[in-house]
Every structure is written in C-alpha cells, then in structure tokens.
C-alpha cells in the first residue's frame, strides 16, 4: 500500500526561489484518516501554523477537506516534504523541495553544469497499519529491516526469493533504475535527501569522488570523499566531475549502515552520453562500508564544517543547557522510547493554539526535566528500572536565548546494544558543536570548543551508539516545534520533545488550523476556556 500525491509516488518535485511564497493546496482524498504535510528544513518564520505537524502546529486535515499551506522560503538549499501524522511518511507521503538562490541575492559558492535530485527512502511490504499495531502490542513487534531501498521511489527486490502471494515474477525481469544522463568532463550537483523511515544510508558513485558542498540547506566547507553517510532527515549536495572513461556507464549505490543490513542496495545509473543507458557498467556497484564501522561514520560526520566566513555559533553563555537522555523503556508492558524518562504522547489539541490562547488544560503544564532523572544513570547498561512514564509537557524557551542541548545516547533494553538516532529540529537550524563517546561529563564542552573547528549549521544531527552530540541554537522563531528522532517508528514510540518560544509575539493563529480538541471547542462556541 502506498500513499500517493496527485496519483504519483513520490510526490511531485517542488522548486522555488529564495523569497518566493510557496502555496500548496492539500486535498485529503484518503477515505478514513487525517493528513498533514511537513516542509522539512523550512524555517516557517512568522508562519509556524504551516509547519505541518499534527498535534503541534495544526489539527489534521480531515477526509474530504482541503487546506492551504502558504509559507516563505528564505534560504536556498535541498529540502523535502513529508507526512507528519502517524507513520504516513513511511507509507510514501513525501517528495522533494528545492529552493534555488534568487535572481538578485546571494550567489552559490560553487559552480556546476547540471543537477539531479535523489530522494532516498526505504520500503516495507507490510503496511504502516500492521506495523503500528505491532509496535503498540505486547509482545512488541519490531518492524525489522526494510525490503528495499528506493531512489526517487525506485528500488530492487528479488521476488523469486519471497513466498509472497503478490510475487508472481520469476526473478529475471528487468527493473528500471533512475538514469542520470551526463556529458563527459562536466560537473554535476547531486541533491540528496533521505526521508527513510529507519535506514541510515551510504551513497557512492563508482569510480568518482564527490565534493560535499551543502548540508541541510547550509553551505559547508567543501571536502572530497569517496562516499557520503546520510541519516534520515538529512540532505546533502555533492558535486562530481565526469572525468572517468567516457565509454563506460557507472553505478551509484546506496546501502544500509548503522544497523545489520538485510536489504539490497538501491542503484541508479550514471550514463555518460552518447553511450546507451542499457550499456551495463563494467565495474560493480560500490560496496557500502561495513555497517558497524562507527569510527568511519564519526570521521565523516566530523568532516562536515561550516563554510569559512559563515556565522559561527554565539559563545557559550549557557542561557540554558538541556540534557536529553535517550532510553528504551517499558510502560505497562509496551516498549517505548523516553527522553529523561518521559515518552512523548501527542495531545488532541495542537500546542500552538493551546499556547496562543492560554488553554492550560490542553497539555501537562509541569515542565519536563532539563536533565537526566538520575545523574548517576549508567548509559552502558540496560536501564536498571526500565519503567518510564508518558507525558506531553513542553520545554518553554526564553525568546532569543541561546540554548545548548546535549543529546545523550544509552543502552537499549537489550544488553550491549545502543542504536543510531538522527534528531531533527523543526523551525531552527542548530550548530553541531561536537560528538563524543560515553557519558557527557562536565568539562566535555572543552572538546567541542577547541579552536579551528567551525561547527556546521544543520537541522538534523545523529547521536552515535553509546555517545553524545552537543548542539547550540538560538530560540528566535516564535512557535511550537517538535524536536525528535527522525526514525518514524521511534517517534511513534515516543522519542521526541516539543519546544516553544515567543508565541506571544505571533499574530492570531489561522482558525483552520484549530478545528480540533479544545481549540475546536473554543472556536465553535462550546469552549469552557476564554480567549486571552
Ligand atoms: O525501537 C527498536 O526496537 C528494536 C529493538 O530494540 C527491540 O526489538 C529496534 O531495533 C529498534 O530500533
């Protein structure tokens, strides 16, 4: 089962220029469920209600209804859009969103002759409904590894290996990879975005190095590499030059890292013209690096640095430091993820409207903890007391304050096990100050304040197994914003927090985003609560 947009999958590519106002009319033609679409990486400054996150920025759009998203794109870069309700992203609700530099404004700090967009995803044969039931069951049923990886919606699967009733293919059929038609001795830009539900990926082009120039819509200090790690929620632009033997075609391969792979690589073809696209490459697809070579992954992540001359992070005045301990726990026999022992459960009234109109009953008003429940927490072992609680309280930040976040990874419920989690923040970019191993200790900030390194701006950053990642951002965007693990089943299992700042500076929230929960009652005249 796939969720399609305008009858297609993935959804249409959206291209805009800096300064444009993008308007998207979303009609919900699903028969039985609501829908929203999130514009991943777009800041939504002054329009937080169009961020497209159910329970946070708006009520879901009901079957048969139409909703108009209208927002300004203020930063050139590679982005994408996707469903942000339940696990609809995994069901296929996504597409690419590219913002080009405007005609007047800034010029890109690099040049190229042509570009291609590669939207990477992963694919399961089970529906997201079956998966959601399994995740919310006792005993817990994990979704396991994907059946295929997809590049722009296309992948490979050897049907002859499966005993699935829908598999009537013999195994020798042709499949149609994406073909990137190139001319020799030119430079091309690949815009790569990962909207995977689970998989951490690595991309390489046979015989060609690539130069990384952009990450999450921010220019980075260019560096050359044989391959690129890309975690769910991240985007990169890389340049490559077609300087290899022009009589050949070459494979692009995308494979799984960070979890024991059980999924074939996705392939695309670099077709040097005038060769025919059916000319099979003589060299095999690049081999994906060993899935658990985390030193290699860390080395790659550490190479991402801000472009020389771009804004450095403000100094550490520690207006606020929030430590977020990531743990796998149980609640009433269910397996969940918790942050500082709280597993996020979204409330029926979206936070933005609740905050704007002072509806205190909409969510728990006791702030969640700013640090671990117990500072002696042993991150190297399964939780001594695996029980967590559910909650929906939020982190309220002082407007324009500088906030440091330390994301601390830990052991899961199984001994000797800790997993990758790419954390994505809505409404902001953050500087990735650094990555460390083990438990963050007071003074470890020295590690990431060492001279010479320019922390990159990103909207998604990974935490490595048994490690920590330190981020800094300025709370300068009025609104309510999710900050969560971008692995879809993990968010479903509660792995996220909500931050809010400056809501008092916003104009009235559009009514059409408020039609559910307590705001719905308030604006239909049945509400108990008043307007503040
Ligand atoms: O959330 C998860 O659950 C499983 C495993 O930890 C328990 O089965 C897994 O691999 C996850 O990422």
PDB file of N, CA and C in Angstrom, residues 136-171:
ATOM      1  N   UNK A 136       2.726  -1.185  18.960  1.00  0.00           N
ATOM      2  CA  UNK A 136       1.923  -0.847  20.147  1.00  0.00           C
ATOM      3  C   UNK A 136       1.336  -2.100  20.788  1.00  0.00           C
ATOM      4  N   UNK A 137       1.965  -3.257  20.562  1.00  0.00           N
ATOM      5  CA  UNK A 137       1.442  -4.507  21.109  1.00  0.00           C
ATOM      6  C   UNK A 137       2.357  -5.077  22.181  1.00  0.00           C
ATOM      7  N   UNK A 138       1.786  -5.919  23.006  1.00  0.00           N
ATOM      8  CA  UNK A 138       2.530  -6.710  23.977  1.00  0.00           C
ATOM      9  C   UNK A 138       2.227  -8.172  23.663  1.00  0.00           C
ATOM     10  N   UNK A 139       3.185  -8.971  23.188  1.00  0.00           N
ATOM     11  CA  UNK A 139       4.587  -8.612  22.974  1.00  0.00           C
ATOM     12  C   UNK A 139       4.801  -7.667  21.792  1.00  0.00           C
ATOM     13  N   UNK A 140       5.840  -6.867  21.962  1.00  0.00           N
ATOM     14  CA  UNK A 140       6.262  -5.872  20.987  1.00  0.00           C
ATOM     15  C   UNK A 140       6.694  -6.545  19.681  1.00  0.00           C
ATOM     16  N   UNK A 141       6.244  -5.987  18.564  1.00  0.00           N
ATOM     17  CA  UNK A 141       6.726  -6.490  17.275  1.00  0.00           C
ATOM     18  C   UNK A 141       7.417  -5.380  16.514  1.00  0.00           C
ATOM     19  N   UNK A 142       8.713  -5.551  16.372  1.00  0.00           N
ATOM     20  CA  UNK A 142       9.526  -4.547  15.681  1.00  0.00           C
ATOM     21  C   UNK A 142       9.279  -4.640  14.171  1.00  0.00           C
ATOM     22  N   UNK A 143       9.469  -3.535  13.459  1.00  0.00           N
ATOM     23  CA  UNK A 143       9.208  -3.506  12.014  1.00  0.00           C
ATOM     24  C   UNK A 143      10.285  -4.221  11.206  1.00  0.00           C
ATOM     25  N   UNK A 144      11.422  -4.484  11.843  1.00  0.00           N
ATOM     26  CA  UNK A 144      12.572  -5.124  11.172  1.00  0.00           C
ATOM     27  C   UNK A 144      13.096  -4.277  10.013  1.00  0.00           C
ATOM     28  N   UNK A 145      14.043  -4.845   9.295  1.00  0.00           N
ATOM     29  CA  UNK A 145      14.720  -4.063   8.256  1.00  0.00           C
ATOM     30  C   UNK A 145      13.831  -3.967   7.003  1.00  0.00           C
ATOM     31  N   UNK A 146      14.001  -2.904   6.218  1.00  0.00           N
ATOM     32  CA  UNK A 146      13.169  -2.728   5.029  1.00  0.00           C
ATOM     33  C   UNK A 146      13.434  -3.796   3.965  1.00  0.00           C
ATOM     34  N   UNK A 147      12.445  -4.019   3.108  1.00  0.00           N
ATOM     35  CA  UNK A 147      12.630  -4.961   1.996  1.00  0.00           C
ATOM     36  C   UNK A 147      13.454  -4.328   0.869  1.00  0.00           C
ATOM     37  N   UNK A 148      13.313  -3.012   0.702  1.00  0.00           N
ATOM     38  CA  UNK A 148      14.047  -2.347  -0.375  1.00  0.00           C
ATOM     39  C   UNK A 148      14.471  -0.952   0.058  1.00  0.00           C
ATOM     40  N   UNK A 149      15.521  -0.479  -0.568  1.00  0.00           N
ATOM     41  CA  UNK A 149      15.856   0.944  -0.512  1.00  0.00           C
ATOM     42  C   UNK A 149      15.433   1.538  -1.841  1.00  0.00           C
ATOM     43  N   UNK A 150      14.983   2.779  -1.809  1.00  0.00           N
ATOM     44  CA  UNK A 150      14.473   3.403  -3.027  1.00  0.00           C
ATOM     45  C   UNK A 150      15.235   4.692  -3.337  1.00  0.00           C
ATOM     46  N   UNK A 151      15.460   4.905  -4.620  1.00  0.00           N
ATOM     47  CA  UNK A 151      15.989   6.191  -5.096  1.00  0.00           C
ATOM     48  C   UNK A 151      14.899   6.786  -5.975  1.00  0.00           C
ATOM     49  N   UNK A 152      14.387   7.934  -5.592  1.00  0.00           N
ATOM     50  CA  UNK A 152      13.239   8.536  -6.291  1.00  0.00           C
ATOM     51  C   UNK A 152      12.124   7.507  -6.493  1.00  0.00           C
ATOM     52  N   UNK A 153      11.888   6.715  -5.468  1.00  0.00           N
ATOM     53  CA  UNK A 153      10.766   5.771  -5.491  1.00  0.00           C
ATOM     54  C   UNK A 153      11.050   4.450  -6.178  1.00  0.00           C
ATOM     55  N   UNK A 154      12.262   4.267  -6.677  1.00  0.00           N
ATOM     56  CA  UNK A 154      12.551   3.012  -7.379  1.00  0.00           C
ATOM     57  C   UNK A 154      13.613   2.218  -6.639  1.00  0.00           C
ATOM     58  N   UNK A 155      13.406   0.915  -6.572  1.00  0.00           N
ATOM     59  CA  UNK A 155      14.377   0.063  -5.907  1.00  0.00           C
ATOM     60  C   UNK A 155      14.372  -1.309  -6.507  1.00  0.00           C
ATOM     61  N   UNK A 156      15.021  -2.220  -5.834  1.00  0.00           N
ATOM     62  CA  UNK A 156      15.023  -3.586  -6.343  1.00  0.00           C
ATOM     63  C   UNK A 156      14.605  -4.551  -5.248  1.00  0.00           C
ATOM     64  N   UNK A 157      13.976  -5.621  -5.683  1.00  0.00           N
ATOM     65  CA  UNK A 157      13.557  -6.668  -4.769  1.00  0.00           C
ATOM     66  C   UNK A 157      13.485  -7.950  -5.570  1.00  0.00           C
ATOM     67  N   UNK A 158      14.142  -8.964  -5.077  1.00  0.00           N
ATOM     68  CA  UNK A 158      14.153 -10.219  -5.817  1.00  0.00           C
ATOM     69  C   UNK A 158      12.944 -11.050  -5.424  1.00  0.00           C
ATOM     70  N   UNK A 159      11.902 -10.916  -6.231  1.00  0.00           N
ATOM     71  CA  UNK A 159      10.633 -11.571  -5.930  1.00  0.00           C
ATOM     72  C   UNK A 159      10.771 -13.087  -5.848  1.00  0.00           C
ATOM     73  N   UNK A 160      11.694 -13.630  -6.588  1.00  0.00           N
ATOM     74  CA  UNK A 160      11.788 -15.093  -6.619  1.00  0.00           C
ATOM     75  C   UNK A 160      12.238 -15.647  -5.271  1.00  0.00           C
ATOM     76  N   UNK A 161      12.810 -14.775  -4.424  1.00  0.00           N
ATOM     77  CA  UNK A 161      13.258 -15.239  -3.110  1.00  0.00           C
ATOM     78  C   UNK A 161      12.118 -15.264  -2.104  1.00  0.00           C
ATOM     79  N   UNK A 162      11.002 -14.620  -2.448  1.00  0.00           N
ATOM     80  CA  UNK A 162       9.943 -14.450  -1.467  1.00  0.00           C
ATOM     81  C   UNK A 162       8.808 -15.432  -1.728  1.00  0.00           C
ATOM     82  N   UNK A 163       8.150 -15.819  -0.669  1.00  0.00           N
ATOM     83  CA  UNK A 163       6.991 -16.689  -0.861  1.00  0.00           C
ATOM     84  C   UNK A 163       5.730 -15.849  -0.666  1.00  0.00           C
ATOM     85  N   UNK A 164       5.761 -14.640  -1.220  1.00  0.00           N
ATOM     86  CA  UNK A 164       4.619 -13.747  -1.068  1.00  0.00           C
ATOM     87  C   UNK A 164       3.618 -14.018  -2.181  1.00  0.00           C
ATOM     88  N   UNK A 165       2.335 -14.021  -1.846  1.00  0.00           N
ATOM     89  CA  UNK A 165       1.347 -14.291  -2.876  1.00  0.00           C
ATOM     90  C   UNK A 165       1.384 -13.280  -4.018  1.00  0.00           C
ATOM     91  N   UNK A 166       1.734 -12.015  -3.683  1.00  0.00           N
ATOM     92  CA  UNK A 166       1.721 -10.997  -4.741  1.00  0.00           C
ATOM     93  C   UNK A 166       2.937 -11.115  -5.655  1.00  0.00           C
ATOM     94  N   UNK A 167       3.851 -12.005  -5.308  1.00  0.00           N
ATOM     95  CA  UNK A 167       5.077 -12.141  -6.086  1.00  0.00           C
ATOM     96  C   UNK A 167       4.896 -13.171  -7.178  1.00  0.00           C
ATOM     97  N   UNK A 168       4.460 -12.740  -8.331  1.00  0.00           N
ATOM     98  CA  UNK A 168       4.290 -13.696  -9.408  1.00  0.00           C
ATOM     99  C   UNK A 168       5.426 -13.591 -10.423  1.00  0.00           C
ATOM    100  N   UNK A 169       6.402 -12.727 -10.105  1.00  0.00           N
ATOM    101  CA  UNK A 169       7.507 -12.551 -11.043  1.00  0.00           C
ATOM    102  C   UNK A 169       8.495 -13.707 -10.903  1.00  0.00           C
ATOM    103  N   UNK A 170       9.214 -13.950 -11.954  1.00  0.00           N
ATOM    104  CA  UNK A 170      10.124 -15.082 -11.940  1.00  0.00           C
ATOM    105  C   UNK A 170      11.496 -14.762 -11.384  1.00  0.00           C
ATOM    106  N   UNK A 171      11.871 -13.504 -11.381  1.00  0.00           N
ATOM    107  CA  UNK A 171      13.184 -13.130 -10.865  1.00  0.00           C
ATOM    108  C   UNK A 171      14.109 -12.602 -11.946  1.00  0.00           C
TER     109      UNK A 171
END
